[in-house]
Amino acid sequence: VLWHEALGMEAQELEPAGAAVKRLAFSPDGTRLAGHSSTNGLIVWDLTTGRTTARVPNIEGLAGYSPRFGSWATRAKDTNLLFWSHSGSLTASNSHPSADYHTALPDGRIMIAQMNNVADTIHLLDPSGATTTTSNILASGTIRPGIWFAAVTPDGSRFLVERSSDVGGNPAGRLEVGRFGSNGPESTLQLPSISWAIAWREVP
């Protein structure tokens, strides 16, 4: 904060101390910011005042804010997908299988990517109950390295995931593109290292 202020840029300190924040997500209107850390759980800040509006412990991961669910989507340590209001009250709860990665998509659905020794599975969750599930479309083999990031096309027909290409040590990365309803990835790209962030872009 002091460094940025010395450069003439306004800086606002939201959390003065604590564990490193693993993930941040804005609400669609830009007035709220949520953060997740392994020790502090879910924290929601009101950016107009800089005050903390919610603290929810024992949260394993933050998927983001879903306008369709009207809540912050999180996963608890018991693998339940939980939805929280800005003030930290529980608004809905659904139990789903343990997931490697989950995120709130721009259209408000929740993407859950899970893997096991039989088949990788991606779920697209919608509060209306129209949930899309697809299996056997990611990496083959009995050892499936973890999924680091995932993205879905705006029309929801295809997905992009990044995972390590090996387990342990310093793994390289691999991008895999698949289509919902089809078996096997459409294409793969080997990376020299894990990039830690991906996004989908439509190219004319």
Short mmCIF file of C-alpha atoms in Angstrom, two decimals:
data_model
loop_
_atom_site.label_atom_id
_atom_site.label_comp_id
_atom_site.label_asym_id
_atom_site.label_seq_id
_atom_site.Cartn_x
_atom_site.Cartn_y
_atom_site.Cartn_z
CA VAL A 1 0.00 0.00 0.00
CA LEU A 2 2.74 2.48 0.95
CA TRP A 3 4.71 1.68 -2.23
CA HIS A 4 1.75 2.40 -4.51
CA GLU A 5 0.85 5.58 -2.60
CA ALA A 6 4.46 6.75 -2.98
CA LEU A 7 4.02 6.36 -6.75
CA GLY A 8 0.94 8.55 -6.65
CA MET A 9 -1.58 5.72 -7.00
CA GLU A 10 -4.43 5.40 -4.57
CA ALA A 11 -4.31 2.15 -2.62
CA GLN A 12 -6.93 0.66 -0.34
CA GLU A 13 -5.93 -1.95 2.20
CA LEU A 14 -8.77 -4.41 2.72
CA GLU A 15 -7.06 -7.07 4.83
CA PRO A 16 -4.10 -5.84 6.92
CA ALA A 17 -2.72 -9.27 7.82
CA GLY A 18 -3.39 -12.97 7.49
CA ALA A 19 -2.85 -15.95 5.24
CA ALA A 20 -2.22 -15.51 1.53
CA VAL A 21 -5.40 -15.10 -0.51
CA LYS A 22 -5.73 -17.98 -2.98
CA ARG A 23 -8.53 -16.55 -5.11
CA LEU A 24 -10.43 -13.28 -5.60
CA ALA A 25 -13.73 -12.65 -7.35
CA PHE A 26 -15.85 -9.53 -7.97
CA SER A 27 -19.62 -9.36 -7.90
CA PRO A 28 -21.06 -8.43 -11.35
CA ASP A 29 -21.87 -4.86 -10.25
CA GLY A 30 -18.33 -4.34 -8.94
CA THR A 31 -19.43 -3.28 -5.45
CA ARG A 32 -18.32 -6.45 -3.65
CA LEU A 33 -15.08 -8.42 -3.62
CA ALA A 34 -14.72 -11.91 -2.17
CA GLY A 35 -11.47 -13.61 -1.23
CA HIS A 36 -10.55 -17.09 -0.05
CA SER A 37 -7.62 -18.27 2.03
CA SER A 38 -6.87 -21.60 3.65
CA THR A 39 -7.04 -20.18 7.19
CA ASN A 40 -9.57 -17.34 6.93
CA GLY A 41 -12.10 -19.08 4.69
CA LEU A 42 -14.42 -16.80 2.70
CA ILE A 43 -14.19 -13.04 3.19
CA VAL A 44 -16.51 -10.53 1.47
CA TRP A 45 -15.68 -6.82 1.32
CA ASP A 46 -17.93 -3.88 0.45
CA LEU A 47 -15.71 -1.87 -1.92
CA THR A 48 -17.69 1.34 -1.46
CA THR A 49 -16.77 1.42 2.23
CA GLY A 50 -13.83 -0.98 2.42
CA ARG A 51 -15.54 -2.83 5.26
CA THR A 52 -15.82 -6.59 5.68
CA THR A 53 -19.44 -7.72 5.35
CA ALA A 54 -18.94 -11.47 5.83
CA ARG A 55 -16.46 -14.01 7.15
CA VAL A 56 -17.27 -17.68 6.65
CA PRO A 57 -14.78 -20.24 8.08
CA ASN A 58 -14.05 -23.76 6.86
CA ILE A 59 -14.36 -22.96 3.16
CA GLU A 60 -12.23 -25.09 0.86
CA GLY A 61 -12.55 -23.00 -2.31
CA LEU A 62 -14.24 -20.01 -3.93
CA ALA A 63 -15.92 -20.45 -7.31
CA GLY A 64 -17.06 -16.84 -7.67
CA TYR A 65 -20.37 -14.98 -7.74
CA SER A 66 -23.29 -16.49 -9.64
CA PRO A 67 -26.11 -14.12 -10.70
CA ARG A 68 -28.32 -17.13 -11.40
CA PHE A 69 -27.95 -18.39 -7.85
CA GLY A 70 -27.76 -14.83 -6.50
CA SER A 71 -24.90 -15.84 -4.21
CA TRP A 72 -21.21 -16.51 -3.79
CA ALA A 73 -20.52 -20.13 -4.67
CA THR A 74 -18.06 -21.99 -2.44
CA ARG A 75 -17.06 -25.54 -1.61
CA ALA A 76 -16.80 -26.59 2.02
CA LYS A 77 -14.26 -29.02 3.43
CA ASP A 78 -16.91 -31.76 3.39
CA THR A 79 -17.16 -31.26 -0.44
CA ASN A 80 -20.64 -29.67 -0.28
CA LEU A 81 -21.21 -26.81 -2.69
CA LEU A 82 -22.53 -23.92 -0.61
CA PHE A 83 -24.03 -20.58 -1.65
CA TRP A 84 -23.62 -17.50 0.54
CA SER A 85 -25.13 -14.00 0.47
CA HIS A 86 -23.03 -10.83 0.69
CA SER A 87 -23.69 -10.76 4.42
CA GLY A 88 -22.54 -14.33 4.92
CA SER A 89 -25.88 -16.07 5.39
CA LEU A 90 -26.39 -19.48 3.80
CA THR A 91 -28.91 -19.17 0.98
CA ALA A 92 -28.82 -22.62 -0.60
CA SER A 93 -26.93 -25.89 -0.32
CA ASN A 94 -26.37 -28.72 -2.77
CA SER A 95 -24.19 -31.79 -2.29
CA HIS A 96 -21.98 -32.83 -5.18
CA PRO A 97 -19.05 -35.21 -5.60
CA SER A 98 -15.61 -34.07 -4.56
CA ALA A 99 -14.23 -31.75 -7.24
CA ASP A 100 -10.76 -30.76 -8.38
CA TYR A 101 -11.88 -27.40 -9.67
CA HIS A 102 -15.04 -25.34 -9.80
CA THR A 103 -15.84 -21.85 -11.05
CA ALA A 104 -18.77 -19.53 -11.67
CA LEU A 105 -19.25 -18.94 -15.40
CA PRO A 106 -20.22 -15.54 -16.87
CA ASP A 107 -23.75 -16.81 -17.52
CA GLY A 108 -24.14 -17.75 -13.84
CA ARG A 109 -23.89 -21.53 -14.08
CA ILE A 110 -21.38 -23.35 -11.88
CA MET A 111 -18.77 -25.56 -13.50
CA ILE A 112 -17.46 -28.51 -11.49
CA ALA A 113 -14.56 -30.57 -12.84
CA GLN A 114 -13.89 -33.83 -11.02
CA MET A 115 -11.71 -36.81 -11.76
CA ASN A 116 -11.24 -40.39 -10.63
CA ASN A 117 -9.57 -43.54 -11.91
CA VAL A 118 -12.48 -44.38 -14.21
CA ALA A 119 -13.51 -41.17 -15.96
CA ASP A 120 -13.13 -37.44 -15.69
CA THR A 121 -16.44 -35.62 -15.40
CA ILE A 122 -17.53 -32.03 -15.87
CA HIS A 123 -20.85 -30.78 -14.49
CA LEU A 124 -22.54 -27.50 -15.43
CA LEU A 125 -24.97 -26.66 -12.63
CA ASP A 126 -27.99 -24.44 -13.13
CA PRO A 127 -30.45 -23.47 -10.36
CA SER A 128 -33.33 -24.33 -12.70
CA GLY A 129 -32.27 -27.97 -12.43
CA ALA A 130 -31.04 -28.20 -16.03
CA THR A 131 -27.64 -29.63 -15.14
CA THR A 132 -25.32 -30.77 -17.94
CA THR A 133 -22.88 -33.60 -17.22
CA THR A 134 -20.25 -35.12 -19.48
CA SER A 135 -17.72 -37.90 -18.79
CA ASN A 136 -14.74 -39.70 -20.33
CA ILE A 137 -13.57 -36.62 -22.18
CA LEU A 138 -10.34 -35.61 -20.52
CA ALA A 139 -6.95 -37.26 -20.09
CA SER A 140 -6.83 -41.03 -20.39
CA GLY A 141 -5.03 -43.39 -18.06
CA THR A 142 -5.48 -44.43 -14.47
CA ILE A 143 -3.46 -41.53 -13.00
CA ARG A 144 -5.05 -38.17 -13.78
CA PRO A 145 -3.12 -35.11 -12.60
CA GLY A 146 -5.08 -32.31 -11.00
CA ILE A 147 -7.01 -29.66 -12.91
CA TRP A 148 -5.68 -26.17 -12.27
CA PHE A 149 -8.07 -23.99 -14.26
CA ALA A 150 -11.07 -24.39 -16.53
CA ALA A 151 -13.15 -22.27 -18.90
CA VAL A 152 -16.28 -22.77 -21.00
CA THR A 153 -17.29 -21.16 -24.32
CA PRO A 154 -20.01 -18.49 -24.13
CA ASP A 155 -22.53 -20.87 -25.74
CA GLY A 156 -21.63 -23.63 -23.27
CA SER A 157 -20.79 -26.19 -25.96
CA ARG A 158 -17.06 -26.65 -25.36
CA PHE A 159 -14.62 -26.35 -22.48
CA LEU A 160 -10.91 -25.76 -21.93
CA VAL A 161 -8.99 -27.16 -18.97
CA GLU A 162 -5.41 -26.87 -17.84
CA ARG A 163 -3.84 -29.63 -15.79
CA SER A 164 -0.38 -30.80 -14.91
CA SER A 165 0.95 -33.44 -17.28
CA ASP A 166 2.56 -35.43 -14.47
CA VAL A 167 2.33 -35.82 -10.72
CA GLY A 168 4.88 -34.66 -8.18
CA GLY A 169 8.04 -32.64 -8.68
CA ASN A 170 7.83 -29.72 -11.06
CA PRO A 171 5.15 -30.80 -13.55
CA ALA A 172 4.67 -29.34 -16.99
CA GLY A 173 1.23 -28.24 -18.05
CA ARG A 174 -1.26 -29.43 -20.64
CA LEU A 175 -4.26 -27.72 -22.22
CA GLU A 176 -7.18 -29.92 -23.26
CA VAL A 177 -10.17 -28.82 -25.33
CA GLY A 178 -13.34 -30.91 -25.29
CA ARG A 179 -16.94 -30.71 -26.45
CA PHE A 180 -19.84 -31.54 -24.18
CA GLY A 181 -21.43 -34.80 -25.19
CA SER A 182 -18.30 -36.11 -26.96
CA ASN A 183 -15.73 -38.60 -25.74
CA GLY A 184 -12.04 -37.74 -25.78
CA PRO A 185 -10.46 -34.27 -26.00
CA GLU A 186 -10.73 -32.51 -29.36
CA SER A 187 -7.19 -31.23 -29.04
CA THR A 188 -4.32 -31.03 -26.57
CA LEU A 189 -1.35 -28.71 -26.20
CA GLN A 190 1.71 -29.55 -24.14
CA LEU A 191 3.17 -26.65 -22.14
CA PRO A 192 6.69 -26.34 -20.67
CA SER A 193 5.19 -25.37 -17.31
CA ILE A 194 1.88 -24.64 -15.64
CA SER A 195 0.58 -21.21 -16.67
CA TRP A 196 -1.78 -20.81 -13.67
CA ALA A 197 -4.44 -18.96 -15.67
CA ILE A 198 -6.43 -19.54 -18.84
CA ALA A 199 -9.38 -17.92 -20.57
CA TRP A 200 -11.45 -18.69 -23.64
CA ARG A 201 -11.37 -16.30 -26.57
CA GLU A 202 -13.41 -16.64 -29.74
CA VAL A 203 -11.25 -16.06 -32.84
CA PRO A 204 -13.03 -15.18 -36.10
#
